[in-house]
Every structure is written in structure tokens, then in C-alpha cells.
XYZ file of C-alpha atoms in Angstrom:
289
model
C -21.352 67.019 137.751
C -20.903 63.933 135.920
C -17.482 64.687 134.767
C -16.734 65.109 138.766
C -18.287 61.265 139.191
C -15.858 60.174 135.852
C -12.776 61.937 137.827
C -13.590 59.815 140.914
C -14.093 56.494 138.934
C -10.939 56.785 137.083
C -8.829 57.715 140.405
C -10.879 54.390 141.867
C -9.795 52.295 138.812
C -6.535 53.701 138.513
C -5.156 52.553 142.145
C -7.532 49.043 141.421
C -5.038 48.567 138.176
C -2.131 48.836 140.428
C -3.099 46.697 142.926
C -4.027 48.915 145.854
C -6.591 46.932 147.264
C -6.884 46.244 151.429
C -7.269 41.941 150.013
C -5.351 41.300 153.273
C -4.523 43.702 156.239
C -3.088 41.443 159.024
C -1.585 43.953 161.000
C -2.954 45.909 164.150
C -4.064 49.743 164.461
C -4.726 51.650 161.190
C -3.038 55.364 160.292
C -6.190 58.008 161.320
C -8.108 58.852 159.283
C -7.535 61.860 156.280
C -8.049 64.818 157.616
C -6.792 68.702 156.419
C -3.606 69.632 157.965
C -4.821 72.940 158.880
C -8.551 72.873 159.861
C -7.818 69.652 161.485
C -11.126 68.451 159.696
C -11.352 64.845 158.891
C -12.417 64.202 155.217
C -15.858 62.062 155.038
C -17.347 60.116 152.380
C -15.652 58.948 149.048
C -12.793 60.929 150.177
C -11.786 58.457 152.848
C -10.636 55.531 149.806
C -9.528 58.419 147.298
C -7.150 59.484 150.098
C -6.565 56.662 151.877
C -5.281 54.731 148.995
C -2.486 55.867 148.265
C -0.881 54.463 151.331
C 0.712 56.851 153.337
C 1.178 56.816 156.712
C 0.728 59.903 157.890
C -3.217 61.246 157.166
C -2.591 64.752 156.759
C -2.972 66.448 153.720
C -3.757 70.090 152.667
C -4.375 72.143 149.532
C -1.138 74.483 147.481
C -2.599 77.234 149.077
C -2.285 76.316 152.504
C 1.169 74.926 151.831
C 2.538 77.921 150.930
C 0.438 79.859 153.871
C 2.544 77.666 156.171
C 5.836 78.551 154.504
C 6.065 75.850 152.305
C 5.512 74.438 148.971
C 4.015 71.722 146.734
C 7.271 69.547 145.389
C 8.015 69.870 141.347
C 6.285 67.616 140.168
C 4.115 65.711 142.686
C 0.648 64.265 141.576
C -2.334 65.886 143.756
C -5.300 64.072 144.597
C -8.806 64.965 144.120
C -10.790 65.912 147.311
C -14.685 65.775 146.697
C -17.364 68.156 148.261
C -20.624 69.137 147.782
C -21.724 72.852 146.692
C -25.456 74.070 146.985
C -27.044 76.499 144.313
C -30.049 78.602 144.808
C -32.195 78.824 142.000
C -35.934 80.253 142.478
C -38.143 77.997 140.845
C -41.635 79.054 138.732
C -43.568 79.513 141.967
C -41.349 82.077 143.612
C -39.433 79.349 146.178
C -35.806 79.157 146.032
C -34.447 75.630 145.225
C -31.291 74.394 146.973
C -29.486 72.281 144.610
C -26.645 70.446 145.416
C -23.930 70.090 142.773
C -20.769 67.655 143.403
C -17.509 69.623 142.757
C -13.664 68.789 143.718
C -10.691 70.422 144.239
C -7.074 69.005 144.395
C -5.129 67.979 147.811
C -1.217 67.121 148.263
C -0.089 64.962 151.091
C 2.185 66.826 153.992
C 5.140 64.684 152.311
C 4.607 65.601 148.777
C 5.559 69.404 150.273
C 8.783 70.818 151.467
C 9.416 73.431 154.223
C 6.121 72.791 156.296
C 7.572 73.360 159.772
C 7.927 70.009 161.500
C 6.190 71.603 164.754
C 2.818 71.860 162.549
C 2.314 68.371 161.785
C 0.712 66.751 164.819
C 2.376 63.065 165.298
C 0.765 59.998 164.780
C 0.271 57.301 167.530
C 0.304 53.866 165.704
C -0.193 50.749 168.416
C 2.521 48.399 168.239
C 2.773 44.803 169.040
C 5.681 42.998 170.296
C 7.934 42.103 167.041
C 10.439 38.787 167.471
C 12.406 38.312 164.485
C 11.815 34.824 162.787
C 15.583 33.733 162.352
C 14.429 30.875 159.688
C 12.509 33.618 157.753
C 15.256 36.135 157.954
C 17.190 33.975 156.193
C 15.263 33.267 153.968
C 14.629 37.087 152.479
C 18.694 37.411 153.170
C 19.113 35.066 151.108
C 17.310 36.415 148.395
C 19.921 37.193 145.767
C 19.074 40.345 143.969
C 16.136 41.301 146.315
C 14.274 44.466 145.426
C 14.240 47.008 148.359
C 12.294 46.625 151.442
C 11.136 49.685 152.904
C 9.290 49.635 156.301
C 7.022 53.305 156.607
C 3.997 52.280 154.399
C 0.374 52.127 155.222
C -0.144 48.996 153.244
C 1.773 46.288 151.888
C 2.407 46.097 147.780
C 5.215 45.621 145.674
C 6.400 48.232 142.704
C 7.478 46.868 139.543
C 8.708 50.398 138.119
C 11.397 51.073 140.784
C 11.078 47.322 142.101
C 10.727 48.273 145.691
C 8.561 45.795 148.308
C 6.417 48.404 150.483
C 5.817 47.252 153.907
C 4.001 48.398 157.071
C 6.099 48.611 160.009
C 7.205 44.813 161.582
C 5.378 45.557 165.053
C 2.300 46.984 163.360
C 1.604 43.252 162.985
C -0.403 40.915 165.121
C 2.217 38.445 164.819
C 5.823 37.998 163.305
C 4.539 35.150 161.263
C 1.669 37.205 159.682
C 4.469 39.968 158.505
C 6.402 37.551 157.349
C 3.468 35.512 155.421
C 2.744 39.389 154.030
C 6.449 40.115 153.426
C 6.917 36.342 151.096
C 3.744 37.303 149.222
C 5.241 40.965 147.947
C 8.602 39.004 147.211
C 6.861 36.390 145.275
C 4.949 39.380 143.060
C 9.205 40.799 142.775
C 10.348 37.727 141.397
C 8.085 38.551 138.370
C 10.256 41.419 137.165
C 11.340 41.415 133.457
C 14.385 40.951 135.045
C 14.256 37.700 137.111
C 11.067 35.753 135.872
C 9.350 38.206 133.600
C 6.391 37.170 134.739
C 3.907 39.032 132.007
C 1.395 39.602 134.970
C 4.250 42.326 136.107
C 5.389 43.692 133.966
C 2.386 44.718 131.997
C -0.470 46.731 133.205
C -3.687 44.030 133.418
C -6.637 45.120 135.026
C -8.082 44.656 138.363
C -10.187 41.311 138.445
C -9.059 40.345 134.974
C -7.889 36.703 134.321
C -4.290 37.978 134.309
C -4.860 39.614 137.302
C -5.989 36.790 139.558
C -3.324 34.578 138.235
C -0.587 36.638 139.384
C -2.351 37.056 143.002
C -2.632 33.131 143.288
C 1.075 33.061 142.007
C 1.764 35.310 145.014
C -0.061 33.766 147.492
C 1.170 29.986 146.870
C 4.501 31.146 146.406
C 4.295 32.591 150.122
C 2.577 29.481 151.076
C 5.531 27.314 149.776
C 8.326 29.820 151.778
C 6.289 29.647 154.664
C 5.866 25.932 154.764
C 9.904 25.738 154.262
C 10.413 28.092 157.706
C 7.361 26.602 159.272
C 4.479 29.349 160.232
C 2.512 27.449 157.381
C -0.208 26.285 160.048
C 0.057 29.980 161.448
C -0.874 31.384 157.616
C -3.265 28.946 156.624
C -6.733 30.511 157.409
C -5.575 34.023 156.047
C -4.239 32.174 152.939
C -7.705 29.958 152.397
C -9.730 33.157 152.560
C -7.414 35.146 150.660
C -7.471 32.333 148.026
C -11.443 32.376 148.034
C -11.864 35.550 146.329
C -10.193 34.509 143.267
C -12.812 31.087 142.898
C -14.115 32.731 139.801
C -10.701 33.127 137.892
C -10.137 29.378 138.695
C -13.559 28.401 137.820
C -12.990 30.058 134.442
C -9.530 28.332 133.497
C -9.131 24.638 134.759
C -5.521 24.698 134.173
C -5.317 28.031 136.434
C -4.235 26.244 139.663
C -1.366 24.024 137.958
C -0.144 26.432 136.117
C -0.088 29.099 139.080
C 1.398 26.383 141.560
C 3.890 25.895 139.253
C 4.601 29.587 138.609
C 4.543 30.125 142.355
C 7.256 27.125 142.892
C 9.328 28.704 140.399
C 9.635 32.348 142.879
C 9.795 30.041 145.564
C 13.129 28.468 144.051
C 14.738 31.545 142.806
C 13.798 33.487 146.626
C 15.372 30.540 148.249
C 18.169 30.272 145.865
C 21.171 27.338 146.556
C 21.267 27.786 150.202
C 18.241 25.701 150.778
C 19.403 23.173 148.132
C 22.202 22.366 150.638
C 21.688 19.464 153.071
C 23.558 21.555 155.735
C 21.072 24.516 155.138
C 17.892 22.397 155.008
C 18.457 20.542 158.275
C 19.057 23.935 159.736
């Protein structure tokens, strides 16, 4: 049993280290929760974060089995998750009763989209509520104007940005409460992509630090002031400012530790704020746009 509790704490620190926490989740509706493709049977417990974290949209997941049941297969290749579930043993005891002990076991579980050939008519769709999206033309041009931007994909469960194929994740825009809260979100995973080895090379990025660590927080502050400065430029600042404060809050003990954390971070986060803006908004013309 214990090695079952180890496999669930490393899974747990594993997505920490990468940064797939919910810090801030500022848009409306959530994807359902996991549940087995083909009982239908949401997952309880544990299973909910191990599942749930690893951000995909859709919550439907099923074992290799059942994949190939439905006609399909498990992709070359693909990483399965571990689903946790609770087994009971009978053992008769001195006296003549039978014990029931339960013993913690797990088995592995692949997302419908880590399989091919699963008939489209057996995956149920997902209704997602949507809010009313209204592009921010002062923000769009600022992320246009991004030279060199890492892609921006739209079909994610959570917002993060991926230093190994330097790709910014993002829910869709009218899963948002607001335009300015995407956009807020959208500036902060930019800021983290201007810390690739190669625009910045921010070490924060490009080396694996651990969730909580000094490192760690430093590069969230980065990313957080660095949105604050872009958003002040297009001017949702007031419209970011609460999420920001609170956001900022959780990382009081990494500035309490290091007194030159704040300076240094501010001056970190001006420096993605510059390259992200890039000449345009060094022009007068663009400026008093």
C-alpha cells in the first residue's frame, strides 16, 4: 500500500514542479468532472486532482482495455495516468470473524485524446458556458506585436506556458468572465515565454526548480508584474488589480525571505515587458495610439 501512496505523491509533485497549479482561474464554467468513458462513472476522491491536472478539456478517460474494446487504441507512446481505488480483503481473524480490510491499489487510465480510432459518436460532448468575448484592440496589439511569440493555442483546461516546445496554453477567450481577465491571464503566460534560453534565459525557465522554492516564487512574481506592467500600458490595470494583489499574496513568504526579491523581480518583469512590447511602443505615434 504505501508504494501506491509514494505513486500518488510523486504524480502530485511532479505536475507541482511544472507549474500546474489552479493559483488563478478567472474564467467561467469548469470542464466536468473525470469520469470513465464507458461506465460513464465519475472518478471520486484523489482521482479528481490526479486527473484533472493535466488539463484537458474533455473529462473522459478510459483504461487500454476499453480502448481497444471500442475499436481503438492507446497512441505509441502516450504517458497513462494512475487511477486510485480501494480493494477489500477478507481475512478471518483468531476468533473465527472475517476481517474486511481495505487495501489502496491503482491501475493506469489514458485520456480519450491520447487514443486513436475511438468512434467520434462514443464520446458524449461537452457543454462549456460561454461569456460574451470583445476583442481588446490595444491588447491585440500588443501580443501581435510580440516578435518571436511562442504559440498560442486556445483548447486547454487551464492556462500555463511550456518551455520544452515553448507553446502558451490557454482556455478558450469566452470561457472568461471578462476580456480583460483573459488578457491579464494571456500577458502573465507571455511574461513566463520571454524567459526562454532563447530570449531572456531566465534560469527560473529553463531549469526545473521546485514548487514553492525561492526560484520558484521569483519567476511567478516576474510573471505577474510583467502582466501588470502590459496591462497598465493597454489600460485594464484597474480591471486586474484585485486578482493581481491576491495572486501576489501567496508568494509573501518568498519576499519575506529575500529583501532584494521585489527589485530584482520588478526589474526582471520590466525587462519581458520591453522585449513583449518591442519598438512599436517606443514610437510616439504608437504610444499616443
Amino acid at each position: 500500500m504505501s508504494q501506491v501512496y509514494q505513486i500518488v505523491t510523486d504524480r502530485i509533485i511532479e505536475q507541482l514542479e511544472k507549474g500546474t497549479v489552479p493559483w488563478r482561474r478567472p474564467w467561467g464554467g469548469r470542464a466536468a468532472m473525470p469520469r470513465n468513458l464507458v461506465s460513464g462513472k465519475a472518478y471520486r476522491g484523489v482521482n479528481v486532482f490526479l486527473l484533472g491536472c493535466n488539463g484537458y478539456e474533455s473529462p473522459f478517460w478510459l483504461t487500454f482495455k476499453q480502448a481497444k474494446a471500442l475499436g481503438g487504441s492507446v497512441r505509441k507512446g502516450e504517458k497513462g495516468s494512475p487511477i486510485i481505488f480501494w480493494k477489500q480483503w477478507e481475512r478471518e481473524s483468531a476468533d473465527g470473524d472475517i476481517d474486511k480490510i481495505p487495501v489502496l491499489r491503482y491501475y493506469t487510465g489514458f485520456h480519450v485524446s491520447q487514443c486513436d480510432g475511438i468512434p467520434a459518436d462514443k464520446i458524449p460532448p461537452i457543454e462549456q458556458p460561454a461569456h460574451d468575448f470583445a476583442p481588446i484592440d490595444r491588447c491585440e496589439r500588443v501580443v501581435r506585436g510580440y516578435g518571436g511569440r511562442p504559440t498560442i493555442r486556445h483548447e486547454f483546461a487551464r492556462a500555463f506556458y511550456r518551455p520544452n516546445d515553448d507553446l502558451v496554453g490557454m482556455p478558450r477567450q469566452t470561457a472568461f468572465t471578462s476580456p480583460e481577465e483573459y488578457y491579464s491571464t494571456l500577458f502573465h503566460e507571455l511574461t513566463h515565454s520571454t524567459g526562454h534560453a532563447k530570449r531572456l534565459n531566465r534560469k527560473e525557465i529553463d531549469t526545473a526548480v521546485s514548487f514553492g522554492s525561492q526560484d520558484y516564487g521569483r519567476e511567478e512574481l516576474v510573471a505577474e508584474m510583467g502582466a501588470a506592467f502590459l496591462c497598465g500600458v493597454c489600460g485594464i490595470e484597474t480591471a486586474t488589480l484585485d486578482n493581481s494583489a491576491a495572486y501576489v499574496a501567496g508568494w509573501l513568504k518568498a519576499i519575506k525571505r529575500d529583501t532584494k526579491l521585489v527589485v530584482l523581480a520588478a526589474a526582471a518583469a520590466q525587462r519581458a515587458a520591453d522585449l513583449i512590447l518591442g519598438v512599436q511602443w517606443n514610437q510616439p505615434s504608437a504610444a499616443a495610439a
